[in-house]
Amino acid sequence: MSPIWHGIKIWAITIFMNALLVGIGVTYTEGIGGLGLGVIFLFGGCFFTLPLLLLIVPIVSISCKLPYSISAKTAWMGSWFVLIICGYFNFLSWLWGGRFFSYTVFPLLLTGVASGAMIIAQWLTHKSFIKLNSSVNNPGGTFQANDKYNII
Amino acid sequence: MNKDIIKITLVTAGAFLFNLVFWQEKLGVNTLLFDAFLISALFYLYPNAGQHSTVRWLLLGHLLCLAMVLVHNTLLSKIAFTVTLLLVAAFAEYIHRSAWFAGGSVLMNIIMVVASFTESLQVKREKRAKRRNVGRFIRFAFFPLVIVMVFFAIYFSANSVFQEKASLVLNEIGKFFANFFDFFSWERGLFLLLGLFITGCVLLKSKLDYFSRKETAYIDSLQRTKKSWRERKDGAFFQFIELVMGRFARGMMALKNEYTTGIISVLLLNLLLVVINIIDVDYIWFNFVYDERQPIYKMVHEGTEWLILSIVLAMAILMFFFKGNLNFYRKNKWLKYGATAWIIQNAILVFSVSLRDYYYIEHHGLAYKRIGVLFFLLMVLIGLTTVLIKIWLKKSSYFLFRVNAWAGITVLVLSTTFHWDEVIAGYNLQRKDTVTLDVPFLLSLSDKTLPLLEKNRDVLQDSSGTFFVNELQRREQLFLNKQQDFSWLSWNYADASVKKYLEQKRQYHLLNTN
């Protein structure tokens, strides 16, 4: 397990979750076509958010070296991910329309959904993050299922 | 009680207090309430902090800034208030002597605030088994829920009867959330998070004491350390010297060669500056005539920035020469004399620049930049003095930066005791017959200047009919409208005095018309 691999896992799950949430949400409001939008978000997300890996991986890497407990590291990582999402979406908004996010519902909702997806992705990869931590902080040791509660 | 629980309780209480006193308010009495809470909590969490004289001095400066927020309510006083609060927190939580390193620790607090908060929030070990069961339940429920949601969406689109029934349920759920968010708005929630962030940054000490540990390696006095040839060769400083001096940077005579280069540089720079200073003394000090058609006008108007740059560069060059072994070279007396002469000449240049600024103020009135230049020159003068101390008393660059940072903080705190907008408006309006008035600039100053402008309406009328008078009236109305939105929490002396003046004026106007 390496920070790169863990970063990619979080990124991929976030895109999938984001597409799923958007797809389901739009299906309720606009009908079955929402699922198509979900698929567009899946592929579009892969393409547009690829550069974010350059930020996600270093954050994963730094968080492993912090002198905090796993929960604190996860929360710290999550807060930076949310900031990255907000910053990146603002940047895309600026590229697209020449200005940063205004207080309209759609972009705010999109940022909220993406941030939620990122948090879910972090929760789903929690065990792999514990493994990564034990391999970084204890390179020779072996991971045990109970380590989740011992690493502080 | 567990210290972590106390920390979490205080941070949460601080966030709620922040939400309560600052929501849709401006900085005023609320700042006093919030600051009293923060400072009390800080000294409760870090009781040893009060024993350090630095913390006590900083606290004094901070309280002065707080008082100025209540009295003047200027942007400068708010900035100084924030800076001093963060420095008080840094010096209370970490061991520091320099404001620069303390600033680094504040940055660490800010970056790590989420981790520090979660760390304190850690659930006790005995409660973990229960949490594990909850986690397992969420994990088991997650994927079935996702699948159910997908199929729900499909059937919702495919079956109109199901859609109708489901819509009824969804509408009810929607109504519930709409009512909930009517009561508790998103903006208020985000504002609470902001409060949590600010309180956390001040009260929660980061576990990364990188800057505190780093500072312990630095001392005020310059120590002579013997470096091996290999160590010296690998250093960036030596590589730069070698690039310039080639083979003269190596061997037994390297230090003497460095000294010779230093002497030649300082001598030439002194000669050049003597010429500049003679011109300044002649043209600026004694024979100054302000005429826009003369080149002297350009000299005063445009030369200031370049001269300030030259003085800062001069300090950097002296720091470069007195960085290493030249400080301990036994025959460095003449280099020290040369450097002293250059510093004195630079001080003369500072005086010339301030005279330029003075002439400009005399003819065009006060403005932010002109006042800023004076403060900058004061800092430069302090900087030159500390460079002189560094050279003669063999002090380190750490000392130089440390002392100058404290000087900067002192100047910042003292500068808050003036309402600069009022000073600018008062000075310019008092000399309205001799100074060329910039009326749009005067109208752009803060609300505190409104009574002054009101008393000098003639200036506004003279400029271009009634346009500026209308603008003043619009500003006054806007001020009164804004004041209606604020409660007693936003009270500050500056706003209260303007409000009182404008209301008295309005009553007087009403009496006269009746």
XYZ file of C-alpha atoms in Angstrom:
666
model
C 0.000 0.000 0.000
C 1.391 3.420 -0.964
C 0.032 6.980 -0.662
C -0.316 7.090 -4.460
C -2.489 3.978 -4.523
C -4.585 5.210 -1.583
C -4.999 8.626 -3.203
C -6.149 7.010 -6.460
C -8.633 4.853 -4.514
C -10.178 7.882 -2.806
C -10.297 9.805 -6.070
C -11.932 6.936 -8.014
C -14.533 6.187 -5.333
C -15.353 9.903 -5.049
C -16.015 10.149 -8.777
C -18.167 7.035 -8.700
C -20.135 8.202 -5.657
C -20.535 11.686 -7.115
C -21.878 10.270 -10.390
C -24.209 7.955 -8.480
C -25.584 10.695 -6.241
C -26.037 13.105 -9.169
C -27.661 10.349 -11.258
C -30.139 9.397 -8.527
C -30.878 13.017 -7.616
C -31.550 14.107 -11.197
C -33.633 10.978 -11.894
C -36.023 12.014 -9.122
C -36.441 15.488 -10.493
C -36.042 15.060 -14.279
C -36.840 11.405 -14.960
C -34.819 8.466 -16.277
C -32.523 10.789 -18.263
C -30.817 11.511 -14.939
C -29.071 8.170 -15.115
C -27.486 9.311 -18.387
C -26.273 12.424 -16.637
C -24.789 10.173 -13.965
C -22.815 8.324 -16.642
C -21.623 11.672 -18.079
C -20.518 12.719 -14.591
C -18.648 9.423 -14.228
C -16.564 9.856 -17.380
C -16.431 13.643 -17.243
C -15.352 13.480 -13.612
C -12.494 11.111 -14.503
C -11.295 13.486 -17.179
C -11.759 16.840 -15.452
C -10.608 15.896 -11.959
C -7.504 13.940 -12.961
C -5.215 16.903 -12.054
C -6.583 16.769 -8.503
C -4.528 13.619 -7.941
C -1.480 15.887 -7.847
C -2.908 17.424 -4.671
C -4.662 14.392 -3.185
C -1.579 12.156 -3.127
C 0.694 14.648 -1.276
C -2.066 15.278 1.280
C -2.404 11.518 1.905
C 1.367 11.325 2.174
C 1.616 14.232 4.642
C -1.295 12.988 6.753
C 0.501 9.660 7.342
C 3.439 11.530 8.888
C 1.387 13.705 11.246
C 1.740 12.968 14.973
C -2.027 12.532 15.398
C -4.453 9.633 15.781
C -6.025 7.960 12.749
C -9.352 9.743 13.271
C -7.637 13.129 13.526
C -5.575 12.422 10.414
C -8.714 11.345 8.531
C -10.594 14.465 9.574
C -7.623 16.645 8.628
C -7.367 14.958 5.245
C -11.120 15.305 4.713
C -11.091 19.024 5.465
C -8.324 19.610 2.926
C -10.137 17.482 0.345
C -13.280 19.568 0.783
C -11.190 22.735 0.412
C -9.592 21.317 -2.738
C -13.012 20.488 -4.196
C -14.329 23.989 -3.441
C -11.193 25.598 -4.865
C -11.181 23.411 -7.980
C -14.863 23.894 -8.711
C -14.366 27.627 -8.312
C -11.444 27.447 -10.705
C -13.546 25.530 -13.259
C -16.340 28.071 -12.799
C -13.837 30.854 -13.477
C -12.538 29.072 -16.591
C -16.068 28.472 -17.821
C -17.777 31.762 -17.097
C -14.905 34.082 -16.247
C -15.947 34.489 -12.630
C -15.946 32.568 -9.376
C -18.946 30.828 -7.868
C -21.883 33.020 -7.226
C -24.425 32.106 -4.594
C -26.632 30.180 -6.994
C -28.037 26.830 -5.996
C -26.589 24.580 -8.697
C -22.832 25.100 -8.230
C -23.208 25.081 -4.452
C -25.212 21.869 -4.621
C -22.627 20.323 -6.919
C -19.806 21.252 -4.536
C -21.806 19.894 -1.608
C -22.518 16.594 -3.400
C -18.861 16.212 -4.448
C -17.695 16.972 -0.900
C -20.174 14.443 0.472
C -18.959 11.870 -2.063
C -15.370 12.543 -0.974
C -16.256 12.003 2.682
C -18.036 8.733 1.838
C -14.970 7.672 -0.187
C -12.754 8.397 2.794
C -14.986 6.355 5.046
C -14.983 3.439 2.595
C -11.173 3.503 2.349
C -10.656 3.916 6.083
C -9.208 0.432 6.584
C -6.776 0.883 3.737
C -5.683 4.194 5.305
C -4.990 2.408 8.596
C -2.902 -0.148 6.688
C -1.053 2.647 4.918
C -0.341 4.338 8.243
C 1.024 1.224 9.834
C 3.239 0.571 6.808
C 4.560 4.164 6.861
C 5.034 4.493 10.621
C 5.977 0.886 11.288
C 7.602 -0.353 8.051
C 8.707 -3.757 9.397
C 5.491 -4.557 11.296
C 2.513 -6.525 10.084
C -1.004 -5.176 10.053
C -3.523 -6.725 12.389
C -7.281 -6.214 12.209
C -7.237 -4.760 15.701
C -4.666 -2.088 14.759
C -7.525 0.184 13.839
C -8.053 0.738 17.539
C -4.432 0.671 18.612
C -2.862 3.244 16.358
C -3.110 6.583 18.071
C -12.081 16.998 34.269
C -10.144 15.666 31.292
C -8.228 18.485 29.579
C -9.398 17.365 26.131
C -13.030 17.599 27.212
C -12.378 21.095 28.600
C -10.763 22.112 25.306
C -13.687 20.814 23.249
C -16.194 22.461 25.585
C -14.393 25.815 25.402
C -13.983 25.703 21.612
C -17.641 24.771 21.114
C -18.782 27.432 23.586
C -16.566 29.962 21.763
C -18.120 28.988 18.426
C -21.634 29.493 19.793
C -20.649 32.790 21.385
C -19.116 33.889 18.063
C -22.327 32.917 16.287
C -24.418 34.770 18.823
C -22.508 38.044 18.960
C -21.171 38.478 15.412
C -24.088 37.252 13.260
C -25.077 40.166 10.985
C -23.165 42.584 13.199
C -19.941 44.540 12.760
C -17.000 44.603 15.165
C -17.866 46.606 18.272
C -18.802 45.651 21.841
C -19.180 42.054 20.599
C -15.410 42.000 20.012
C -14.872 42.826 23.679
C -17.165 39.964 24.767
C -15.631 37.429 22.416
C -12.083 38.534 23.207
C -12.712 38.344 26.963
C -13.884 34.770 26.484
C -10.923 33.826 24.258
C -8.258 35.361 26.513
C -9.776 33.826 29.677
C -10.008 30.414 28.005
C -6.436 30.735 26.710
C -5.012 31.502 30.153
C -7.135 28.772 31.694
C -5.856 26.174 29.231
C -2.234 27.389 29.368
C -1.834 28.725 32.936
C 1.962 29.180 32.704
C 1.589 31.693 29.886
C 1.055 34.618 32.263
C 4.516 34.161 33.745
C 6.275 35.216 30.533
C 6.950 38.929 30.212
C 6.574 38.707 26.402
C 3.009 37.436 26.812
C 2.223 40.238 29.283
C 3.594 42.925 26.921
C 1.766 41.418 23.973
C -1.420 41.268 25.998
C -1.038 44.949 26.821
C -0.643 45.757 23.127
C -3.602 43.543 22.303
C -5.824 45.281 24.859
C -4.783 48.636 23.425
C -5.815 47.412 19.963
C -9.117 46.146 21.395
C -9.740 49.558 22.939
C -8.992 51.164 19.566
C -11.474 48.824 17.846
C -14.078 50.149 20.276
C -13.014 53.778 19.918
C -11.908 54.246 16.290
C -13.181 51.035 14.659
C -10.714 51.406 11.792
C -9.531 48.617 9.505
C -6.011 49.132 10.870
C -7.169 48.625 14.478
C -9.022 45.451 13.434
C -5.939 44.077 11.661
C -3.697 44.931 14.643
C -6.267 43.354 16.996
C -6.204 40.100 15.001
C -2.401 40.042 14.683
C -1.830 40.642 18.403
C -4.491 38.092 19.407
C -2.828 35.398 17.289
C 0.597 36.341 18.679
C -0.684 36.207 22.282
C -2.027 32.708 21.521
C 1.266 31.603 19.943
C 3.411 32.918 22.809
C 1.047 31.413 25.392
C 1.054 27.974 23.787
C 4.639 27.633 22.530
C 8.098 28.721 23.638
C 9.194 31.567 21.378
C 11.292 34.727 21.403
C 10.790 35.840 17.826
C 7.486 36.999 16.366
C 8.457 35.409 13.022
C 8.678 31.926 14.501
C 5.547 32.585 16.575
C 3.826 33.484 13.302
C 4.926 30.107 11.955
C 3.375 28.387 14.983
C 0.125 30.304 14.426
C 0.166 29.040 10.848
C 0.598 25.491 12.162
C -2.367 26.011 14.499
C -4.445 27.170 11.532
C -3.390 24.334 9.224
C -3.839 21.651 11.870
C -7.007 22.999 13.522
C -9.247 20.187 12.234
C -6.783 17.512 13.396
C -6.336 19.177 16.801
C -10.101 19.420 17.272
C -10.723 15.785 16.290
C -7.833 14.649 18.473
C -9.445 16.260 21.505
C -12.778 14.808 20.455
C -11.457 11.219 20.556
C -14.041 8.797 21.942
C -12.849 6.973 25.033
C -11.583 3.429 24.557
C -14.431 1.828 26.496
C -16.981 3.370 24.164
C -15.247 2.022 21.078
C -16.884 -1.395 21.091
C -20.267 0.309 20.806
C -18.978 2.496 17.987
C -17.637 -0.564 16.177
C -21.158 -2.050 16.113
C -22.566 1.171 14.691
C -19.813 1.178 12.064
C -20.618 -2.410 11.118
C -24.305 -1.594 10.818
C -23.521 1.376 8.507
C -21.221 -0.781 6.392
C -23.869 -3.515 6.014
C -26.608 -1.030 5.257
C -24.619 1.135 2.813
C -24.640 -0.968 -0.378
C -28.216 -2.285 -0.010
C -29.330 1.328 0.430
C -27.481 2.459 -2.697
C -29.012 -0.380 -4.743
C -32.488 0.359 -3.372
C -32.042 4.044 -4.284
C -31.032 3.186 -7.863
C -34.018 0.869 -8.362
C -36.306 3.341 -6.634
C -35.235 5.932 -9.204
C -35.891 3.528 -12.079
C -39.365 2.486 -10.843
C -40.110 6.131 -10.062
C -39.628 6.966 -13.735
C -41.239 3.808 -15.106
C -44.438 3.528 -13.008
C -46.699 6.593 -12.849
C -48.840 5.270 -9.953
C -45.733 4.484 -7.923
C -44.422 7.952 -8.819
C -47.606 9.553 -7.500
C -47.528 7.643 -4.217
C -43.798 8.145 -3.740
C -44.096 11.852 -4.536
C -46.541 12.277 -1.652
C -44.019 10.788 0.774
C -41.106 12.732 -0.766
C -43.063 15.989 -0.550
C -43.691 15.440 3.151
C -40.001 14.757 3.728
C -39.169 17.855 1.658
C -41.546 19.969 3.758
C -39.949 18.709 6.965
C -36.457 19.708 5.765
C -37.718 23.035 4.432
C -39.158 23.834 7.873
C -35.961 22.683 9.526
C -33.789 24.932 7.359
C -36.163 27.843 7.845
C -35.404 27.546 11.526
C -31.684 26.864 11.075
C -30.256 28.423 7.920
C -27.280 27.124 5.949
C -25.571 30.493 6.277
C -25.911 30.369 10.053
C -24.500 26.832 10.064
C -21.500 27.900 8.009
C -21.062 30.915 10.300
C -20.988 28.524 13.262
C -18.269 26.552 11.482
C -16.334 29.792 11.005
C -16.643 30.440 14.736
C -15.430 26.914 15.460
C -12.482 27.465 13.140
C -11.487 30.827 14.646
C -11.849 29.669 18.266
C -10.007 26.439 17.444
C -7.107 28.314 15.820
C -6.648 30.408 18.966
C -7.250 27.799 21.678
C -6.029 24.515 20.237
C -2.281 24.034 20.219
C -1.031 22.006 17.293
C 1.019 18.901 18.035
C 3.532 20.052 15.447
C 5.901 22.350 17.358
C 8.255 22.582 14.380
C 8.842 26.344 14.654
C 9.282 26.246 18.407
C 11.945 23.529 18.108
C 13.573 25.286 15.177
C 13.917 28.528 17.137
C 15.866 26.900 19.963
C 18.799 26.556 17.542
C 19.038 30.333 17.063
C 20.719 32.828 19.381
C 21.263 36.577 19.323
C 25.068 36.547 19.422
C 27.053 35.444 16.438
C 29.081 32.323 17.249
C 32.248 31.403 15.439
C 31.891 27.859 14.140
C 34.699 26.012 12.439
C 33.562 24.375 9.257
C 35.526 21.795 7.343
C 36.547 22.634 3.795
C 34.055 20.108 2.446
C 31.150 21.604 4.483
C 32.120 25.096 3.375
C 32.402 24.079 -0.263
C 28.917 22.565 -0.308
C 27.242 25.674 1.145
C 25.162 27.893 -1.153
C 26.896 31.011 0.243
C 30.336 29.779 -0.723
C 29.168 28.658 -4.148
C 27.890 32.153 -4.809
C 31.154 33.745 -3.609
C 33.126 31.320 -5.768
C 30.988 32.195 -8.762
C 31.922 35.869 -8.382
C 35.514 35.613 -7.151
C 36.661 32.404 -8.807
C 39.949 31.047 -7.418
C 40.255 34.004 -5.009
C 37.454 32.489 -2.938
C 39.623 29.462 -2.148
C 42.848 28.921 -0.245
C 44.539 30.561 2.737
C 43.868 34.119 1.540
C 40.138 33.613 0.888
C 38.987 35.630 3.913
C 41.414 38.469 3.151
C 40.175 38.521 -0.456
C 36.588 38.661 0.779
C 37.584 41.545 3.048
C 39.258 43.402 0.151
C 36.118 42.994 -1.987
C 34.017 44.265 0.916
C 36.244 47.326 1.429
C 36.200 48.222 -2.285
C 32.407 47.785 -2.473
C 31.694 49.840 0.630
C 34.131 52.564 -0.467
C 32.573 52.883 -3.927
C 29.034 52.794 -2.551
C 29.934 55.477 -0.004
C 31.357 57.695 -2.758
C 28.236 57.260 -4.871
C 25.959 58.016 -1.953
C 27.976 61.098 -0.995
C 27.212 62.552 -4.430
C 23.499 61.720 -4.061
C 23.376 63.168 -0.541
C 25.161 66.378 -1.591
C 22.583 66.868 -4.361
C 19.746 66.179 -1.901
C 21.115 68.536 0.768
C 21.569 71.263 -1.798
C 18.282 70.856 -3.708
C 15.921 69.357 -1.126
C 17.149 70.581 2.241
C 18.146 74.187 1.559
C 17.146 75.399 -1.895
C 13.794 73.763 -2.400
C 11.285 75.594 -4.582
C 8.102 73.723 -5.406
C 7.278 74.321 -9.023
C 5.560 71.765 -11.237
C 7.506 73.026 -14.258
C 10.878 72.317 -12.602
C 12.585 68.872 -12.655
C 12.622 68.996 -8.850
C 8.888 68.217 -8.938
C 9.619 64.921 -10.688
C 12.405 64.251 -8.187
C 10.016 64.583 -5.263
C 7.132 62.804 -6.918
C 8.818 59.792 -8.452
C 12.127 59.382 -6.657
C 10.748 58.222 -3.312
C 10.083 54.561 -4.211
C 13.534 54.101 -5.752
C 15.296 55.639 -2.770
C 13.408 53.392 -0.346
C 14.430 50.384 -2.458
C 18.077 51.536 -2.392
C 18.064 51.774 1.415
C 16.551 48.301 1.840
C 19.086 46.941 -0.666
C 21.885 48.642 1.289
C 20.845 46.755 4.434
C 20.772 43.484 2.490
C 24.304 44.099 1.111
C 25.696 44.819 4.577
C 24.057 41.663 5.888
C 25.698 39.761 3.063
C 29.211 41.013 3.944
C 28.730 40.527 7.677
C 27.135 37.110 7.402
C 30.120 34.879 7.993
C 33.747 34.931 9.057
C 34.372 38.596 8.218
C 32.753 39.382 11.589
C 35.674 37.633 13.315
C 38.458 38.809 11.006
C 40.873 40.662 13.253
C 41.672 43.447 10.762
C 38.068 44.210 9.768
C 38.132 47.631 11.457
C 38.040 49.617 8.199
C 35.240 47.542 6.773
C 33.234 48.290 9.919
C 34.007 52.005 9.621
C 33.026 51.957 5.946
C 29.768 50.145 6.753
C 29.007 52.614 9.550
C 29.605 55.551 7.215
C 27.291 53.975 4.657
C 24.586 53.417 7.273
C 24.861 57.045 8.431
C 24.650 58.188 4.810
C 21.595 56.013 4.307
C 20.051 57.613 7.405
C 20.672 61.024 5.785
C 18.943 59.660 2.680
C 15.997 58.586 4.858
C 15.758 62.148 6.102
C 15.861 63.447 2.506
C 13.085 61.067 1.470
C 10.965 62.145 4.452
C 11.545 65.773 3.436
C 10.319 64.930 -0.092
C 7.230 63.365 1.480
C 6.756 66.410 3.695
C 6.874 68.783 0.713
C 4.417 66.632 -1.130
C 2.044 66.603 1.871
C 2.437 70.373 2.238
C 1.293 70.963 -1.346
C -1.142 68.119 -1.973
C -2.382 67.263 1.509
C -2.342 64.002 3.437
C -3.155 60.618 1.897
C -2.724 56.972 2.902
C 0.407 56.395 0.835
C 2.084 59.562 2.114
C 1.482 58.511 5.723
C 2.572 54.979 4.836
C 5.888 56.310 3.495
C 6.549 58.038 6.835
C 5.897 54.825 8.783
C 8.036 52.866 6.366
C 10.883 55.349 6.784
C 10.595 55.008 10.560
C 10.929 51.231 10.194
C 13.901 51.703 7.845
C 15.584 53.937 10.414
C 15.096 51.268 13.084
C 16.386 48.686 10.608
C 19.544 50.725 9.922
C 20.178 51.118 13.668
C 19.852 47.372 14.241
C 22.228 46.672 11.325
C 24.751 48.969 13.015
C 24.264 47.082 16.307
C 24.656 43.774 14.464
C 27.959 44.848 12.911
C 29.584 46.300 16.037
C 28.245 43.887 18.661
C 28.561 40.780 16.456
C 24.856 39.929 16.479
C 23.200 37.268 14.340
C 20.688 37.765 11.536
C 18.168 36.131 13.884
C 18.659 39.074 16.269
C 18.168 41.512 13.410
C 14.902 39.967 12.239
C 13.660 39.423 15.807
C 14.218 43.012 16.962
C 12.819 44.475 13.751
C 9.699 42.320 14.007
C 9.078 43.610 17.533
C 9.657 47.152 16.337
C 7.142 46.529 13.538
C 4.545 45.208 15.988
C 5.088 48.195 18.310
C 4.662 50.618 15.403
C 1.536 48.745 14.258
C -0.031 48.855 17.731
C 0.790 52.538 18.284
C -0.455 53.492 14.822
C -3.914 52.199 15.738
C -4.314 54.980 18.317
C -5.079 57.454 15.500
C -8.122 57.538 13.287
C -6.105 58.172 10.131
C -9.114 58.945 7.944
C -10.139 61.656 10.365
C -6.558 62.956 10.530
C -6.364 63.058 6.713
C -9.732 64.785 6.300
C -9.054 67.221 9.165
C -5.586 68.166 7.899
C -6.657 68.622 4.282
C -9.828 70.568 5.093
C -8.008 72.817 7.539
C -5.638 73.784 4.717
C -8.290 73.964 2.006
C -6.935 77.333 0.862
C -3.346 76.175 0.397
C -3.726 72.469 -0.487
C -5.205 71.156 -3.739
C -8.191 69.208 -2.440
C -9.127 65.849 -3.927
C -12.865 65.835 -3.147
C -13.679 62.309 -4.507
C -10.872 60.993 -2.289
C -12.275 62.827 0.743
C -15.700 61.323 0.034
C -14.185 57.848 -0.140
C -12.884 58.058 3.447
C -14.649 56.190 6.266
C -17.938 57.248 7.904
C -16.141 58.921 10.809
C -15.244 61.796 8.463
C -18.892 62.558 7.593
C -19.336 65.281 10.285
C -16.101 66.946 9.132
C -17.257 66.922 5.514
C -20.647 68.190 6.595
C -19.014 71.129 8.361
C -17.053 71.908 5.183
C -19.900 71.696 2.683
C -18.572 74.777 0.906
C -15.643 72.745 -0.381
C -17.986 70.199 -1.926
C -20.188 72.837 -3.502
C -17.299 74.765 -4.964
C -15.892 71.775 -6.781
C -18.655 70.843 -9.210
C -22.074 72.156 -8.443
C -24.183 69.934 -6.196
C -22.903 66.531 -7.325
C -20.562 66.065 -4.365
C -23.153 67.426 -1.915
C -25.624 64.824 -3.163
C -22.955 62.180 -2.793
C -22.379 63.276 0.818
C -26.107 63.110 1.538
C -26.269 59.646 -0.011
C -23.359 58.519 2.192
C -25.087 59.921 5.298
C -28.353 58.167 4.475
C -26.533 54.923 3.755
C -24.749 55.189 7.099
C -28.007 55.755 9.010
C -29.701 52.872 7.164
C -26.818 50.535 7.966
C -26.890 51.562 11.621
C -30.529 50.518 11.860
C -29.548 46.929 11.012
C -27.064 46.705 13.876
C -27.864 46.028 17.539
C -26.002 47.211 20.652
C -23.470 44.454 19.958
C -21.986 46.537 17.112
C -21.674 49.671 19.244
C -18.435 51.608 18.888
C -17.578 55.188 19.734
C -16.799 56.239 16.142
C -20.172 55.145 14.750
C -22.070 56.365 17.820
C -20.612 59.880 17.552
C -21.368 60.120 13.810
C -24.881 58.802 14.372
C -25.482 61.318 17.157
C -24.196 64.171 14.979
C -26.338 63.200 11.980
C -29.469 62.737 14.103
C -28.945 66.122 15.769
C -28.487 67.656 12.325
C -31.690 66.030 11.122
C -33.655 67.297 14.170
C -32.242 70.783 13.691
C -33.227 70.661 10.035
C -36.774 69.524 10.945
C -37.165 72.315 13.524
C -36.017 74.893 10.989
C -38.405 73.696 8.272
C -41.359 73.656 10.735
